[in-house]
Coordinates of C-alpha atoms in Angstrom, one line a residue:
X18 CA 220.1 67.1 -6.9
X19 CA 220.2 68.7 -10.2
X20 CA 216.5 69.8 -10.3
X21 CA 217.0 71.1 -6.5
X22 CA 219.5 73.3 -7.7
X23 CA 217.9 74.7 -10.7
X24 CA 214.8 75.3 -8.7
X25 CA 216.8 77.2 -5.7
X26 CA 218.5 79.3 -8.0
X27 CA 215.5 80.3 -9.9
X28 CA 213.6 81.4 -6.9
X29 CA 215.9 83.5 -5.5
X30 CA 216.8 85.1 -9.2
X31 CA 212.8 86.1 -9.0
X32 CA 213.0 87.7 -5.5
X33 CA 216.1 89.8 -5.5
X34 CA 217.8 90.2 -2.0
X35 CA 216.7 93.5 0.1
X36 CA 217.2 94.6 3.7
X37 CA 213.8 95.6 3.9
X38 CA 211.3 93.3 6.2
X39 CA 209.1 92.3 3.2
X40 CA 211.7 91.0 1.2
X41 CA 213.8 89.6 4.3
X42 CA 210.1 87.6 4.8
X43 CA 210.2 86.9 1.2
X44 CA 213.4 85.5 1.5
X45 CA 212.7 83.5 4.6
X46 CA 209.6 81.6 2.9
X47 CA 212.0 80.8 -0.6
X48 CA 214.2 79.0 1.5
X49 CA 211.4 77.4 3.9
X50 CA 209.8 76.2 0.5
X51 CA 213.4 75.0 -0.8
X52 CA 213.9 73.2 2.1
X53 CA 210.6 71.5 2.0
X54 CA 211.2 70.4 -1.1
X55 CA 214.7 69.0 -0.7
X56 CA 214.8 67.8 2.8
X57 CA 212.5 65.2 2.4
X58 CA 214.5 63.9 -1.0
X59 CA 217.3 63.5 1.3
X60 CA 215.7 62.4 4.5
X61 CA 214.0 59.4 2.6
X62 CA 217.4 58.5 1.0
X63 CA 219.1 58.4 4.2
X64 CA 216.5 56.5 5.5
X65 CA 216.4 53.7 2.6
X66 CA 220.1 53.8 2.9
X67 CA 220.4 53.0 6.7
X68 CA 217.5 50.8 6.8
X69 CA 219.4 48.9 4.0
X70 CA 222.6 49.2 5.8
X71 CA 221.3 47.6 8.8
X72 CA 219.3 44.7 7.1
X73 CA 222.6 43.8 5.5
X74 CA 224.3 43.5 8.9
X75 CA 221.5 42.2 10.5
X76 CA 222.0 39.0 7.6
X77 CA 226.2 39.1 8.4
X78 CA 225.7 38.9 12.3
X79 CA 223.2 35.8 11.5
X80 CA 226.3 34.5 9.3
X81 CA 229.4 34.9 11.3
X82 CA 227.7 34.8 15.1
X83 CA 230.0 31.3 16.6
X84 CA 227.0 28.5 17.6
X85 CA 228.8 27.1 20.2
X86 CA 226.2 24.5 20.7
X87 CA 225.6 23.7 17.4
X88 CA 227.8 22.5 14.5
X89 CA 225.9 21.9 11.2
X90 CA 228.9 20.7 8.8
X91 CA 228.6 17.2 6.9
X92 CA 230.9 14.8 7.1
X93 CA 230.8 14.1 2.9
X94 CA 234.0 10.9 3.9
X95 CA 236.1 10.5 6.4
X96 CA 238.7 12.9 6.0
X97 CA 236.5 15.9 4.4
X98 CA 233.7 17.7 5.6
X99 CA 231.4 20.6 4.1
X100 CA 230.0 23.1 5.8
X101 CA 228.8 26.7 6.6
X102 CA 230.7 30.2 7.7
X103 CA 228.8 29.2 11.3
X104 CA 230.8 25.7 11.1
X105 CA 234.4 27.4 10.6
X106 CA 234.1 29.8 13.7
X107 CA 232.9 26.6 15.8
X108 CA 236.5 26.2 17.5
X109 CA 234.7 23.4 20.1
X110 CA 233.1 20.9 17.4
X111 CA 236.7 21.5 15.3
X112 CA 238.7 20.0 17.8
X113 CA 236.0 17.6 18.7
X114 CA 235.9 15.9 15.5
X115 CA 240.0 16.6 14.4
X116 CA 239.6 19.3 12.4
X117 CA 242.7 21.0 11.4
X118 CA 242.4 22.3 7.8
X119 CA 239.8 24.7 6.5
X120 CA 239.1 25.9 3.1
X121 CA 237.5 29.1 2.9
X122 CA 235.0 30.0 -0.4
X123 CA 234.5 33.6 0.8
X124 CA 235.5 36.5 -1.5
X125 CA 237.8 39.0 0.8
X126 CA 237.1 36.8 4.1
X127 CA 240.2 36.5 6.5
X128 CA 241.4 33.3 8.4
X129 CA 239.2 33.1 11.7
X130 CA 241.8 31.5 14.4
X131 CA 245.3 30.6 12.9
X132 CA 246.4 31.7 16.3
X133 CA 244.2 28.4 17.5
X134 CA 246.4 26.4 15.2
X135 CA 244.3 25.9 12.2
X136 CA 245.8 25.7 9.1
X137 CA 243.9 27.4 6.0
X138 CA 243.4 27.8 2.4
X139 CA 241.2 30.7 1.2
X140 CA 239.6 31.1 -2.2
X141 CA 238.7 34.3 -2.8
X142 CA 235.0 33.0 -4.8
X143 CA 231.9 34.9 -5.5
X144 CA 228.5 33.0 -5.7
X145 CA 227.9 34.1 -9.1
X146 CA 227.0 32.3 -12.0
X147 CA 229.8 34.4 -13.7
X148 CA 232.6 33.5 -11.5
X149 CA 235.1 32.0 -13.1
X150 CA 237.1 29.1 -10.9
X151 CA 239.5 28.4 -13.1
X152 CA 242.4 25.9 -13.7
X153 CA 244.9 27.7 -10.8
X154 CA 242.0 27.4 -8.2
X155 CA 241.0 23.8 -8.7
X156 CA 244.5 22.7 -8.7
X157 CA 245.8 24.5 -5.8
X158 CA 242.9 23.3 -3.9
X159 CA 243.2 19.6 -5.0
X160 CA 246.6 19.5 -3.7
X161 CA 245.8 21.1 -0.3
X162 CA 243.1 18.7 0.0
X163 CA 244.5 15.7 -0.6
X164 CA 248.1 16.3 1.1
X165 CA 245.9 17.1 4.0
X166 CA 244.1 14.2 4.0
X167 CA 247.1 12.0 3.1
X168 CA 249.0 13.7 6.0
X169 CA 246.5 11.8 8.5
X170 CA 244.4 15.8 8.8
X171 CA 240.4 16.5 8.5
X172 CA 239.5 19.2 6.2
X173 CA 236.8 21.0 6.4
X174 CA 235.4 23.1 3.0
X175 CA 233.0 25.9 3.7
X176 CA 232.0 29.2 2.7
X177 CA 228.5 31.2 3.3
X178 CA 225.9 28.8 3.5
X179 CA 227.5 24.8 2.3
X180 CA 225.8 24.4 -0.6
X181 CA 227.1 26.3 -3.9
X182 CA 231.0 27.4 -3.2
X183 CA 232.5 25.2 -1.4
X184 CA 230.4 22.7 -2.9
X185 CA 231.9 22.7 -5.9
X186 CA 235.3 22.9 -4.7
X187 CA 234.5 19.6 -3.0
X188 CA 232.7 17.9 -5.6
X189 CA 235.8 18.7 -7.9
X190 CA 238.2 17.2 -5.5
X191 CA 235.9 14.1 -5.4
X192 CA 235.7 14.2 -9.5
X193 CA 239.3 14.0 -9.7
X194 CA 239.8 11.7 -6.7
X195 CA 237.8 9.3 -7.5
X196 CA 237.6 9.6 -11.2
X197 CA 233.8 10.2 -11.1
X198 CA 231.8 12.2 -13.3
X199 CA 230.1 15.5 -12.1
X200 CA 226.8 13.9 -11.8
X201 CA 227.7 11.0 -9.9
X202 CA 230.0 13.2 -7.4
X203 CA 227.3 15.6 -6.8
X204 CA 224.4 13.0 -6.0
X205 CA 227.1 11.2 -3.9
X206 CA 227.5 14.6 -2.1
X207 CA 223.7 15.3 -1.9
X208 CA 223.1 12.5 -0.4
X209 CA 224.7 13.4 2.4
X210 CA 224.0 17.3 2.6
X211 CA 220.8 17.8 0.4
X212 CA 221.1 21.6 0.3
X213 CA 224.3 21.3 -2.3
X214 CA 223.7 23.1 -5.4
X215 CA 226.2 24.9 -7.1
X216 CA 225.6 27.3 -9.2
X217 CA 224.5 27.6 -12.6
X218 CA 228.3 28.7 -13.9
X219 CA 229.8 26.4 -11.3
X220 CA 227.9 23.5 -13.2
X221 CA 229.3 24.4 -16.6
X222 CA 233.0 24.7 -15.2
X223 CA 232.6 21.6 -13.3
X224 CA 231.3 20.0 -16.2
X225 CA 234.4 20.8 -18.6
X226 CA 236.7 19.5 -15.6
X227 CA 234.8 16.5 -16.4
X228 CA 235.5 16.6 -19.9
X229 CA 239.6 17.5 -19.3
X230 CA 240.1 14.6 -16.2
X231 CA 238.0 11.8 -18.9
X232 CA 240.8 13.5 -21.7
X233 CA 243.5 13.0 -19.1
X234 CA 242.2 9.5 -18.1
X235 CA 242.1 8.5 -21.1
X236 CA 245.0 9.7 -22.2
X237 CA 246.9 8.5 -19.2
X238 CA 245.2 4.6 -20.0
X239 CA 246.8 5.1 -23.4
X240 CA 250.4 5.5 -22.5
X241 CA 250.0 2.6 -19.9
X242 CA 249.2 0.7 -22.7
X243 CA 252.1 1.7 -24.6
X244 CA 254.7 1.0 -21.6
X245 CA 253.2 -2.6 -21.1
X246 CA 253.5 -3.2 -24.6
X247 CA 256.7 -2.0 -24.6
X248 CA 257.4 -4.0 -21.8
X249 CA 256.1 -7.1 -23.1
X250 CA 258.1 -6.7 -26.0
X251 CA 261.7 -6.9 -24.1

């Protein structure tokens, strides 16, 4: 826009303005060249940016359009299921197969149907290998899990597509369950829904919950050890 400017203004400092016809003409072609020059600049920008604009929402209605017909979620055991954005709006096949929980992995996205009588959780996550999860979210999630589960509910984890997000969410809950390591848990879960993959960053944090839960395991085995002793010793 810069170099538009300059370029106007030096055009019209060269042809001074005059009520004569000549000049009037003179004027008339400056901006007739100016706007050849600039409209095009703009016209392709808009362009780019609405062709862009609808691409993007073209990709969202693909996401969040309700497959009333279809419901691609895995059941990973049988309490807790993963699945996709698709899976969460799919108010038939919730019902159908007890669904009452849902734990949403989708940065900025709002319960679907509370009114329906769904209870939810949302994590406010980024698929990005620089996301951090942290300590707050894998606890809090943990706890709604398993008090769901314990409760008698089905949960269901999702966020865009199953496999990286809400993945790891799972397979955290799993590692801490079931005292597994992150390799174990995630075959285990693959094995069931192949697409799973979380992220590169995911990996790392998943892999120092499995370094804290084997410190806390062990340290937890040590101090049962030291009450049986003391017990024995009474």
């Amino acid at each position: 826009m810069s170099s538009t400017t300059t370029t106007s203004t030096s055009a019209f400092q060269q042809q001074p303005y005059s009520n004569n016809n000549n000049n009037n003409n003179n004027s008339t072609t400056i901006l007739d060249s100016t706007t050849t020059t600039t409209t095009p600049t703009l016209y392709s920008f808009a362009l780019r940016k609405a062709l862009s604009y609808y691409y993007k929402a073209n990709q969202h209605i693909r996401y969040y359009l309700p497959y009333a017909s279809e419901f691609g979620a895995t059941q990973i055991t049988p309490n807790l299921w993963l699945g996709d954005i698709s899976d969460a709006m799919n108010v038939p096949h919730l019902n159908k197969n007890s669904i009452s929980h849902i734990v949403t992995c989708v940065k900025s996205l709002k319960p679907f149907y509370p009114e329906e009588g769904f209870n939810y959780l949302n994590l406010h996550l980024y698929d990005q290998s620089d996301e951090s999860i942290g300590h707050e979210i894998f606890q809090e999630s943990f706890e709604y899990i398993d008090q769901a589960i314990q409760n008698g509910n089905n949960v269901l984890v999702h966020c865009m597509k199953g496999r990286s997000r809400s993945a790891s969410i799972l397979i955290a809950y799993l590692m801490r369950k079931n005292g597994w390591t992150y390799r174990e848990t995630l075959k285990f879960v693959q094995q069931k829904r192949s697409i799973v993959q979380p992220n590169e960053g995911f990996e790392r944090q998943l892999l120092e919950l499995e370094k804290k839960l084997s410190s806390l395991q062990n340290s937890s085995n040590l101090q049962s050890i030291d009450d049986d002793t003391v017990e024995w010793s009474r």
